[in-house]
Coordinates of C-alpha atoms in Angstrom, one line a residue:
D273 CA 66.2 88.4 101.3
N274 CA 68.6 85.6 100.4
P275 CA 72.0 86.2 102.0
D276 CA 73.7 84.0 99.5
V277 CA 72.4 86.2 96.7
L278 CA 73.0 89.5 98.4
R279 CA 76.6 88.8 99.6
P280 CA 78.1 88.5 96.1
L281 CA 76.1 91.5 95.0
G282 CA 77.7 93.5 97.8
Q283 CA 81.1 92.3 97.0
I284 CA 80.7 93.2 93.3
L285 CA 79.6 96.8 94.3
L286 CA 82.7 97.1 96.4
K287 CA 84.9 96.0 93.5
L288 CA 83.2 98.6 91.4
G289 CA 84.1 101.3 93.9
R290 CA 80.5 101.9 94.9
E291 CA 81.3 101.5 98.6
P292 CA 78.1 103.0 100.2
E293 CA 75.8 100.6 98.1
G294 CA 78.1 97.6 98.7
L295 CA 78.3 98.2 102.5
E296 CA 74.6 98.7 102.7
I297 CA 74.0 95.3 101.0
L298 CA 76.5 93.5 103.2
E299 CA 75.0 95.0 106.3
K300 CA 71.6 93.7 105.2
V301 CA 73.2 90.2 104.9
L302 CA 74.4 90.4 108.5
A303 CA 71.0 91.6 109.6
L304 CA 69.5 88.5 108.0
K305 CA 72.4 86.2 109.0
P306 CA 74.4 87.6 112.0
D307 CA 76.9 84.7 111.9
D308 CA 77.8 85.0 108.2
V309 CA 81.5 84.6 108.3
E310 CA 81.9 85.0 104.5
T311 CA 80.4 88.5 104.8
M312 CA 82.7 89.3 107.7
Q313 CA 85.6 88.1 105.6
A314 CA 84.5 90.2 102.6
L315 CA 84.4 93.3 104.9
A316 CA 87.8 92.6 106.4
D317 CA 89.3 92.1 103.0
H318 CA 87.7 95.3 101.6
Y319 CA 89.1 97.5 104.4
A320 CA 92.5 95.8 104.2
R321 CA 92.7 96.5 100.4
Q322 CA 92.0 100.2 101.2
E323 CA 94.6 100.1 104.0
R324 CA 91.9 101.2 106.5
W325 CA 93.5 99.0 109.1
E326 CA 91.4 99.8 112.1
E327 CA 88.2 98.9 110.3
A328 CA 89.9 95.8 108.9
E329 CA 90.9 94.7 112.4
K330 CA 87.3 95.1 113.7
W331 CA 86.0 92.6 111.2
A332 CA 89.0 90.3 111.4
R333 CA 88.4 90.2 115.2
K334 CA 84.7 89.2 114.6
L335 CA 86.0 86.4 112.4
Q336 CA 88.5 85.4 115.1
D337 CA 85.6 85.2 117.7
K338 CA 83.8 82.8 115.3
M339 CA 86.8 80.7 114.3
P340 CA 89.6 81.2 116.9
D341 CA 91.7 78.3 115.7
N342 CA 91.4 78.8 111.9
P343 CA 94.8 79.7 110.4
D344 CA 93.1 81.3 107.4
V345 CA 91.3 83.7 109.8
L346 CA 94.3 84.3 112.1
R347 CA 96.9 85.0 109.3
P348 CA 95.2 88.1 107.9
L349 CA 94.5 89.4 111.4
G350 CA 98.2 89.1 112.2
Q351 CA 99.1 90.9 109.0
I352 CA 96.6 93.7 109.8
L353 CA 98.1 94.1 113.3
L354 CA 101.6 94.4 111.8
K355 CA 100.3 97.1 109.4
L356 CA 98.9 99.0 112.5
G357 CA 102.4 98.9 114.0
R358 CA 101.4 96.5 116.8
E359 CA 104.3 94.2 116.3
P360 CA 104.1 92.0 119.4
E361 CA 100.4 91.3 118.9
G362 CA 100.8 90.6 115.2
L363 CA 103.7 88.3 115.6
E364 CA 102.0 86.4 118.5
I365 CA 99.0 85.8 116.2
L366 CA 101.2 84.6 113.3
E367 CA 103.2 82.3 115.6
K368 CA 99.8 80.8 116.7
V369 CA 99.1 80.2 113.0
L370 CA 102.4 78.3 112.7
A371 CA 101.6 76.3 115.8
L372 CA 98.4 75.2 114.1
K373 CA 99.9 74.8 110.7
P374 CA 103.7 74.5 110.9
D375 CA 104.2 74.3 107.1
D376 CA 102.3 77.6 106.4
V377 CA 104.8 79.2 104.1
E378 CA 102.5 82.2 103.5
T379 CA 102.8 83.1 107.1
M380 CA 106.5 82.8 107.1
Q381 CA 106.7 85.1 104.1
T382 CA 104.6 87.7 106.0
I383 CA 107.0 87.5 108.9
Y384 CA 110.2 87.8 106.9
A385 CA 108.7 90.6 104.8
H386 CA 107.9 92.5 108.0
Y387 CA 111.4 92.1 109.4
N388 CA 112.9 93.0 106.1
N389 CA 110.8 96.2 105.8
R390 CA 111.9 97.1 109.4
R391 CA 115.6 96.4 108.4
H392 CA 115.8 93.6 111.0
Y393 CA 117.6 91.6 108.4
S394 CA 118.9 88.7 110.6
E395 CA 115.4 87.9 111.6
A396 CA 114.1 88.2 108.1
E397 CA 116.9 85.8 106.9
R398 CA 115.9 83.3 109.6
W399 CA 112.3 83.2 108.5
A400 CA 113.2 83.2 104.8
R401 CA 115.4 80.1 105.4
K402 CA 112.6 78.5 107.3
A403 CA 110.2 78.9 104.4
L404 CA 112.8 77.4 102.0
E405 CA 113.0 74.3 104.2
Y406 CA 109.5 73.6 103.2
R407 CA 109.9 74.6 99.5
P408 CA 113.6 74.1 98.8
R409 CA 113.2 74.5 95.0
D410 CA 110.8 77.5 95.0
P411 CA 112.5 80.1 92.8
K412 CA 110.6 83.0 94.4
L413 CA 111.6 82.0 97.9
Q414 CA 115.2 81.6 96.7
Q415 CA 115.1 85.1 95.2
H416 CA 113.6 86.6 98.3
L417 CA 116.3 85.1 100.5
A418 CA 118.9 86.3 98.1
L419 CA 117.6 89.9 98.3
I420 CA 117.6 89.7 102.1
L421 CA 121.2 88.5 102.0
C422 CA 122.1 91.4 99.7
Q423 CA 120.8 93.8 102.4
Q424 CA 123.4 92.3 104.7
D425 CA 126.2 92.4 102.1
D426 CA 126.4 88.6 101.8
Y427 CA 126.7 88.7 98.0
E428 CA 128.5 85.4 97.5
E429 CA 125.6 83.3 98.7
A430 CA 123.0 85.8 97.3
L431 CA 124.3 85.5 93.8
A432 CA 124.5 81.7 94.1
L433 CA 120.9 81.6 95.2
L434 CA 119.8 83.7 92.2
D435 CA 121.6 81.3 89.9
Q436 CA 119.7 78.4 91.6
A437 CA 116.4 80.3 91.2
L438 CA 117.1 80.8 87.5
A439 CA 117.8 77.1 87.1
N440 CA 114.5 76.3 88.9
G441 CA 112.4 78.4 86.5
D442 CA 112.6 81.9 87.8
N443 CA 111.7 84.7 85.3
P444 CA 115.1 85.3 83.5
L445 CA 114.7 89.1 83.3
A446 CA 113.5 89.5 86.9
N447 CA 116.2 87.2 88.1
R448 CA 119.0 89.0 86.2
W449 CA 117.5 92.3 87.3
A450 CA 118.1 91.3 90.9
Y451 CA 121.5 89.8 90.0
W452 CA 122.9 92.9 88.3
L453 CA 121.3 95.9 90.1
G454 CA 122.3 95.1 93.7
M455 CA 125.4 96.2 95.4
P456 CA 126.9 96.0 98.9
A457 CA 125.9 98.6 101.5
V458 CA 129.4 98.7 103.1
M459 CA 132.1 99.1 100.6
M460 CA 135.7 98.0 101.4
S461 CA 137.6 100.6 99.5
R462 CA 137.3 103.3 96.8
E463 CA 138.4 100.7 94.3
D464 CA 135.6 98.5 95.5
I465 CA 133.2 101.4 95.0
A466 CA 134.4 101.9 91.4
N467 CA 134.2 98.2 90.6
W468 CA 130.6 97.9 91.8
R469 CA 129.5 101.0 90.0
N470 CA 131.0 99.7 86.8
R471 CA 129.2 96.4 87.4
F472 CA 125.9 98.3 87.8
Q473 CA 126.5 100.2 84.5
Q474 CA 127.4 96.9 82.8
G475 CA 124.3 95.2 84.2
M476 CA 122.0 97.9 82.9
E477 CA 123.4 97.4 79.4
V478 CA 122.9 93.6 79.7
L479 CA 119.3 94.0 81.0
M480 CA 118.4 96.5 78.2
G481 CA 119.5 93.9 75.7
M482 CA 117.3 91.1 77.2
E483 CA 113.9 90.2 75.8
G484 CA 110.6 90.6 77.7
H485 CA 109.1 93.0 80.3
L486 CA 108.7 93.0 84.0
N487 CA 105.7 93.5 86.2
W488 CA 106.2 96.6 88.4
W489 CA 106.6 94.6 91.6
E490 CA 109.6 92.7 90.1
S491 CA 111.6 95.8 89.3
K492 CA 113.3 96.9 92.4
P493 CA 115.8 99.4 90.9
G494 CA 118.7 98.9 93.4
N495 CA 119.7 102.6 93.3
F496 CA 119.6 103.4 97.1
F497 CA 123.3 102.8 97.9
L498 CA 124.7 104.9 95.0
A499 CA 124.3 108.0 97.1
Y500 CA 126.8 106.9 99.7
H501 CA 129.8 106.7 97.3
D502 CA 130.9 110.3 97.1
E503 CA 130.3 110.3 93.3
S504 CA 127.8 112.1 91.1
D505 CA 125.0 109.7 90.3
R506 CA 123.3 111.7 87.5
L507 CA 124.4 109.6 84.6
L508 CA 123.8 106.2 86.3
L509 CA 120.4 107.2 87.5
E510 CA 119.4 108.7 84.1
A511 CA 120.3 105.3 82.5
L512 CA 118.4 103.4 85.2
S513 CA 115.3 105.5 84.5
C514 CA 115.5 104.7 80.8
L515 CA 115.9 101.0 81.6
V516 CA 112.8 101.0 83.9
R517 CA 110.8 102.8 81.3
A518 CA 111.8 100.3 78.6
K519 CA 111.4 97.1 80.7
V520 CA 108.5 98.1 83.0
P521 CA 106.1 99.7 80.6
S522 CA 103.3 100.0 83.2
V523 CA 105.2 103.0 84.8
N524 CA 104.6 105.1 81.7
Y525 CA 101.3 106.9 82.4
T526 CA 99.9 110.4 82.0
A527 CA 96.9 111.6 84.0
P528 CA 94.0 112.8 81.7
H529 CA 93.8 116.3 83.2
I530 CA 97.4 117.2 82.2
A531 CA 96.6 117.9 78.5
Q532 CA 94.0 120.7 79.3
W533 CA 95.6 122.0 82.5
Q534 CA 95.9 125.7 83.2
M535 CA 97.2 127.6 86.2
P536 CA 94.3 127.9 88.6
T537 CA 92.9 131.3 89.2
Q538 CA 89.5 130.7 90.7
R539 CA 90.4 128.0 93.2
R540 CA 93.1 126.9 95.6
I541 CA 96.2 125.2 94.2
R542 CA 95.9 121.4 94.8
V543 CA 99.1 120.0 96.3
G544 CA 99.6 116.3 96.9
F545 CA 102.2 114.9 99.3
C546 CA 103.1 111.3 98.6
S547 CA 105.3 109.0 100.7
A548 CA 105.4 105.6 102.5
H549 CA 106.9 107.3 105.6
F550 CA 104.1 109.4 107.0
R551 CA 104.6 108.0 110.4
M552 CA 107.3 108.0 113.2
H553 CA 110.1 108.3 110.7
T554 CA 112.7 110.9 109.7
I555 CA 110.7 111.9 106.6
S556 CA 107.7 113.0 108.8
K557 CA 109.9 114.7 111.3
L558 CA 111.5 116.8 108.6
Y559 CA 108.6 117.5 106.3
Q560 CA 105.4 117.4 108.5
S561 CA 105.4 121.2 108.5
F562 CA 105.1 121.3 104.7
I563 CA 101.8 119.6 105.2
C564 CA 100.6 121.2 108.3
E565 CA 101.6 124.8 107.7
L566 CA 100.8 125.5 104.1
D567 CA 98.5 128.5 103.8
R568 CA 95.0 126.9 103.4
Q569 CA 93.8 130.2 101.7
R570 CA 96.0 129.4 98.8
F571 CA 96.5 125.6 98.9
E572 CA 94.4 122.5 99.1
V573 CA 96.4 119.7 100.7
F574 CA 96.1 116.0 99.7
L575 CA 97.9 113.4 101.8
I576 CA 98.8 110.3 99.8
F577 CA 99.9 107.2 101.7
A578 CA 102.0 105.0 99.4
P579 CA 101.3 101.3 99.9
G580 CA 103.0 99.3 102.6
G581 CA 103.5 102.1 105.1
Q582 CA 102.6 101.6 108.7
R583 CA 100.2 104.0 110.5
D584 CA 100.6 105.6 113.9
G585 CA 99.9 108.7 115.9
I586 CA 102.0 110.9 113.5
S587 CA 99.9 109.5 110.6
R588 CA 96.7 110.4 112.2
M589 CA 97.9 113.9 113.0
L590 CA 98.9 114.5 109.4
E591 CA 95.5 113.1 108.2
K592 CA 93.7 115.7 110.4
A593 CA 95.9 118.5 109.0
S594 CA 95.1 117.5 105.4
D595 CA 92.0 118.5 103.3
Q596 CA 91.8 115.0 101.8
V597 CA 93.5 111.6 102.5
V598 CA 94.2 108.9 99.9
A599 CA 95.6 105.5 100.7
L600 CA 96.9 103.9 97.5
E601 CA 95.6 100.3 97.1
G602 CA 95.8 97.5 94.5
D603 CA 98.4 97.6 91.8
L604 CA 100.4 100.3 90.1
S605 CA 97.6 101.1 87.5
N606 CA 95.2 101.6 90.4
W607 CA 97.6 104.0 92.1
H608 CA 97.8 106.0 88.9
Q609 CA 94.0 106.2 88.7
Q610 CA 93.6 107.1 92.4
I611 CA 96.0 110.0 92.1
A612 CA 94.8 111.1 88.6
Q613 CA 91.2 111.5 90.0
L614 CA 92.5 114.2 92.4
E615 CA 93.5 116.4 89.4
L616 CA 96.5 117.8 91.3
D617 CA 98.4 120.9 90.3
V618 CA 101.5 119.9 92.2
L619 CA 102.7 116.4 93.4
F620 CA 105.4 116.6 96.0
Y621 CA 107.6 113.6 96.9
P622 CA 109.5 114.1 100.2
D623 CA 111.7 111.1 99.2
I624 CA 112.4 109.1 96.1
G625 CA 114.7 106.1 96.2
M626 CA 113.8 104.7 99.6
T627 CA 111.0 102.6 98.4
L628 CA 110.1 100.9 95.1
D629 CA 106.5 102.2 95.1
T630 CA 107.2 106.0 95.1
Y631 CA 110.2 105.5 92.7
L632 CA 107.8 103.9 90.1
L633 CA 105.0 106.4 90.8
A634 CA 107.3 109.3 90.1
M635 CA 107.9 107.9 86.5
A636 CA 104.2 108.8 85.7
R637 CA 103.0 112.3 84.9
L638 CA 100.3 112.7 87.6
A639 CA 100.5 116.4 88.0
P640 CA 101.7 119.2 85.7
V641 CA 104.3 120.1 88.3
Q642 CA 106.2 117.3 90.1
C643 CA 108.9 117.8 92.6
V644 CA 111.2 116.0 95.1
T645 CA 113.5 117.0 97.9
Y646 CA 116.1 115.8 100.4
G647 CA 114.3 112.8 102.0
H648 CA 116.8 110.7 100.1
P649 CA 119.4 113.4 99.1
D650 CA 120.3 112.5 95.5
T651 CA 118.9 113.2 92.1
T652 CA 116.4 110.7 90.8
G653 CA 117.3 110.6 87.1
I654 CA 113.6 110.6 86.3
D655 CA 112.5 113.0 83.6
T656 CA 108.9 113.4 85.0
L657 CA 110.3 115.1 88.1
D658 CA 110.6 118.8 87.3
Y659 CA 112.1 120.4 90.4
Y660 CA 114.4 119.5 93.2
I661 CA 113.5 121.6 96.3
G662 CA 117.0 122.4 97.7
G663 CA 118.9 124.9 99.7
D664 CA 121.2 127.7 98.8
A665 CA 124.9 127.8 99.7
P666 CA 126.4 126.3 101.9
M667 CA 123.8 123.5 101.5
E668 CA 124.3 123.4 97.8
P669 CA 127.8 124.3 96.6
E670 CA 128.4 126.4 93.4
G671 CA 127.7 124.4 90.3
A672 CA 125.4 121.9 92.1
E673 CA 122.8 122.2 89.3
A674 CA 125.0 119.8 87.3
H675 CA 124.3 117.0 89.8
Y676 CA 120.6 117.0 89.2
T677 CA 118.3 115.9 86.3
E678 CA 115.7 118.0 88.0
H679 CA 115.8 121.8 88.0
L680 CA 117.4 122.8 91.3
I681 CA 115.4 125.3 93.3
R682 CA 117.7 127.1 95.8
M683 CA 115.6 128.1 98.8
P684 CA 117.3 130.7 101.1
R685 CA 117.1 128.3 104.0
L686 CA 116.9 124.6 104.7
P687 CA 113.8 123.3 102.9
F688 CA 112.0 122.0 105.9
C689 CA 110.8 123.3 109.3
Y690 CA 111.8 120.9 112.0
Q691 CA 109.1 120.1 114.5
F692 CA 110.5 120.1 118.0
F693 CA 109.9 117.0 120.1
T694 CA 109.5 116.3 123.8
L695 CA 112.7 115.4 125.6
P696 CA 112.8 112.7 128.2
A697 CA 112.9 114.0 131.8
P698 CA 116.3 113.8 133.5
S699 CA 114.9 111.1 135.8
E700 CA 114.0 109.0 132.7
I701 CA 117.6 109.0 131.4
P702 CA 119.3 105.6 132.2
P703 CA 123.0 105.7 133.4
R704 CA 125.9 104.8 131.2
S705 CA 126.2 101.3 132.4
T706 CA 122.5 100.5 131.7
L707 CA 123.0 101.6 128.1
G708 CA 126.2 99.6 127.6
L709 CA 128.4 102.7 127.6
P710 CA 131.9 102.9 129.2
E711 CA 131.8 104.5 132.6
T712 CA 134.8 106.8 132.0
G713 CA 136.4 108.6 129.1
T714 CA 135.1 111.0 126.4
L715 CA 132.4 109.5 124.3
Y716 CA 132.6 110.4 120.6
S717 CA 129.4 109.2 118.9
C718 CA 128.5 108.7 115.2
P719 CA 125.0 107.1 115.6
Q720 CA 124.5 106.3 111.9
T721 CA 123.9 103.2 109.8
P722 CA 127.1 101.4 108.5
F723 CA 126.5 102.3 104.9
K724 CA 127.2 106.0 105.8
F725 CA 130.7 105.0 106.8
H726 CA 132.6 105.6 103.6
P727 CA 136.1 104.0 103.4
D728 CA 137.6 107.5 103.6
F729 CA 136.1 107.9 107.1
D730 CA 138.2 105.2 108.6
A731 CA 141.3 107.4 108.8
V732 CA 139.3 110.1 110.5
L733 CA 138.0 107.8 113.2
A734 CA 141.4 106.2 113.6
A735 CA 143.0 109.7 114.1
I736 CA 140.4 110.5 116.8
A737 CA 141.1 107.2 118.6
E738 CA 144.9 107.8 118.5
G739 CA 144.4 111.5 119.6
D740 CA 142.4 110.6 122.7
P741 CA 143.7 107.3 124.2
K742 CA 141.2 107.4 127.0
G743 CA 138.2 108.2 124.8
H744 CA 135.7 105.9 123.2
I745 CA 134.0 106.0 119.8
V746 CA 130.3 104.8 120.2
L747 CA 128.4 103.3 117.2
I748 CA 125.2 101.4 116.8
D749 CA 125.4 97.7 116.1
Y750 CA 123.7 96.7 112.9
G751 CA 124.5 93.0 112.9
K752 CA 126.0 91.6 109.7
L753 CA 126.6 95.1 108.3
T754 CA 128.7 95.9 111.4
E755 CA 130.6 92.7 110.9
R756 CA 131.5 93.7 107.4
L757 CA 132.6 97.1 108.6
K758 CA 134.9 95.4 111.1
Q759 CA 136.3 93.3 108.3
R760 CA 137.3 96.5 106.5
W761 CA 138.8 98.0 109.6
A762 CA 141.0 94.9 110.1
E763 CA 142.8 96.1 106.9
T764 CA 142.4 99.9 107.0
A765 CA 142.3 100.9 110.7
P766 CA 142.9 98.0 113.2
I767 CA 142.9 100.4 116.1
L768 CA 139.1 100.8 115.7
L769 CA 138.5 97.1 116.5
E770 CA 139.7 97.9 120.0
R771 CA 138.5 101.5 120.5
V772 CA 134.9 101.4 119.1
C773 CA 132.1 100.6 121.5
F774 CA 129.0 99.2 119.8
V775 CA 125.6 99.5 121.5
P776 CA 122.4 97.8 120.2
E777 CA 119.6 99.5 118.3
V778 CA 117.2 101.0 120.8
P779 CA 113.8 102.7 120.7
L780 CA 113.7 106.5 120.3
E781 CA 113.3 107.3 124.0
L782 CA 116.4 105.3 124.8
F783 CA 118.3 106.7 121.8
L784 CA 117.7 110.2 123.2
G785 CA 119.0 108.8 126.5
L786 CA 122.2 107.8 124.7
M787 CA 122.5 111.2 123.2
V788 CA 122.6 112.8 126.7
H789 CA 125.8 110.9 127.5
F790 CA 127.7 111.6 124.3
D791 CA 130.3 114.4 124.6
V792 CA 130.8 114.9 120.9
V793 CA 128.7 113.9 117.9
L794 CA 130.6 113.1 114.6
D795 CA 129.0 113.8 111.3
P796 CA 130.2 111.2 108.8
I797 CA 132.0 112.5 105.7
H798 CA 130.5 112.3 102.2
F799 CA 127.0 111.5 103.5
G800 CA 126.2 113.3 106.7
S801 CA 123.5 113.1 109.4
G802 CA 119.9 114.5 109.1
N803 CA 117.4 113.9 111.8
S804 CA 120.0 112.8 114.4
F805 CA 121.7 116.2 114.0
F806 CA 118.5 117.9 115.3
E807 CA 118.3 115.3 118.1
A808 CA 121.9 116.2 119.1
M809 CA 121.2 119.9 119.0
A810 CA 118.2 119.4 121.3
Y811 CA 120.7 118.6 124.0
G812 CA 123.3 121.2 122.8
K813 CA 125.8 118.5 121.8
P814 CA 128.7 119.8 119.7
V815 CA 128.6 118.3 116.2
V816 CA 131.8 118.0 114.2
T817 CA 131.3 118.1 110.4
W818 CA 133.3 118.2 107.2
P819 CA 131.4 119.6 104.2
G820 CA 131.7 117.5 101.1
R821 CA 131.0 117.9 97.4
F822 CA 127.3 117.2 97.5
A823 CA 124.3 118.4 99.5
R824 CA 124.1 115.1 101.2
A825 CA 127.4 115.9 103.0
R826 CA 126.5 119.5 103.8
L827 CA 123.3 119.6 105.9
V828 CA 125.1 120.0 109.2

């Protein structure tokens, strides 16, 4: 009956994965000693490691009640609230931590990582610079700021920071990995695209020749922006996969059940769906019906939350629709074990290339059949992905098989079933002026991120502006990326500096309000729209498209 004996026993049992025993022991501790903050901390940490954020919050709140001004209690509570998607509450708690402990760099790192994950890069940069003020020679902080700057296409300062980090003792292979495998989101010309792709190829050769290995979390592959160049990425992505296998050996894993696997005849087929975006996100909007509508007489459905993803109402709906839910926790080897224990027949990735975690997971053989689809519409280059679930013509042009390392499966329709959404009532739609839109003139909108604006698209937009002198082209303002786009237009299409109206990023309900006022929606060439196409069609807006060479330009 000694709490100081029972507490560590309970913690050990949790570490061994024997949760019922461990929790029973810790509950006994709290029965003996109701104010035992160490046990509350152990429970909060346990549920956080499992990404069971609601339960983690419950125990973190109990700790807060006991120690309301303790930064080491408040910091994890703020982190948990951010994971739950409750951004204002989480940031308020973290700001209180910094009021109590102004030099708490760990809290600053939490804040800039949160903004970086949300693609609020200017805020991420501000907090990363603040952290560096307290540790100006910390190579990891220098590298983190460099990567945030890369997301905003500020490569001159980013590469200089990486050089400083290397001089300050950063891991040479990890540092040069970040140095060579990044590239701007917004390219200035086709020549610029060719130069950066050549640099990427050269960098992979340099890295392959360097000594040492990387931990999985140091190996961000830098392959996301390749898809926006109107080029086949197969050879580059195959080479990247080989590089990752050689330099990040922890990715090379095969689940034990693979060797003896046979096609199931006496049970349902076990299908796992794995993504970091099972929430209010384009991936869930496009692919939730794969999870919800599969025939449960034939299939057993496993929902696998990749680490780092936020949870919301969509997440909970998908959980209820699944036979089993797994939240990956710990490190890459733990993820492998968690998925291997499911003994899946099929592992389905809605998207590869959008996050590091699922890219690295896909390099393991965790099911005898592994497939990917258009969540990020490009081949992966990964030899453990067997099938690409695609569409038939016109989605995939003739000869498209040559663009994929995976075997292309041509379904006779688009390979998703879009879930219709509730439209705002007419009374909820703000007027043009409230949304920052011009009061008169035709509104041509292309509500896409700047990296979808290929240099070839400038001439199209300029011709529209010249053809309708009273019209306006409406785009979303993405801060530094938009500024870089304007720099390009100053050389390629100066008319756009006068005729494009930028509006700030807005929540979904206001975005749908914007859509009401648009007269025409433009599909960018070479990499077209996805979810926003369906949102435009909900209001019957005409969408103008120009099919390109690859599926990523042909969905509309």
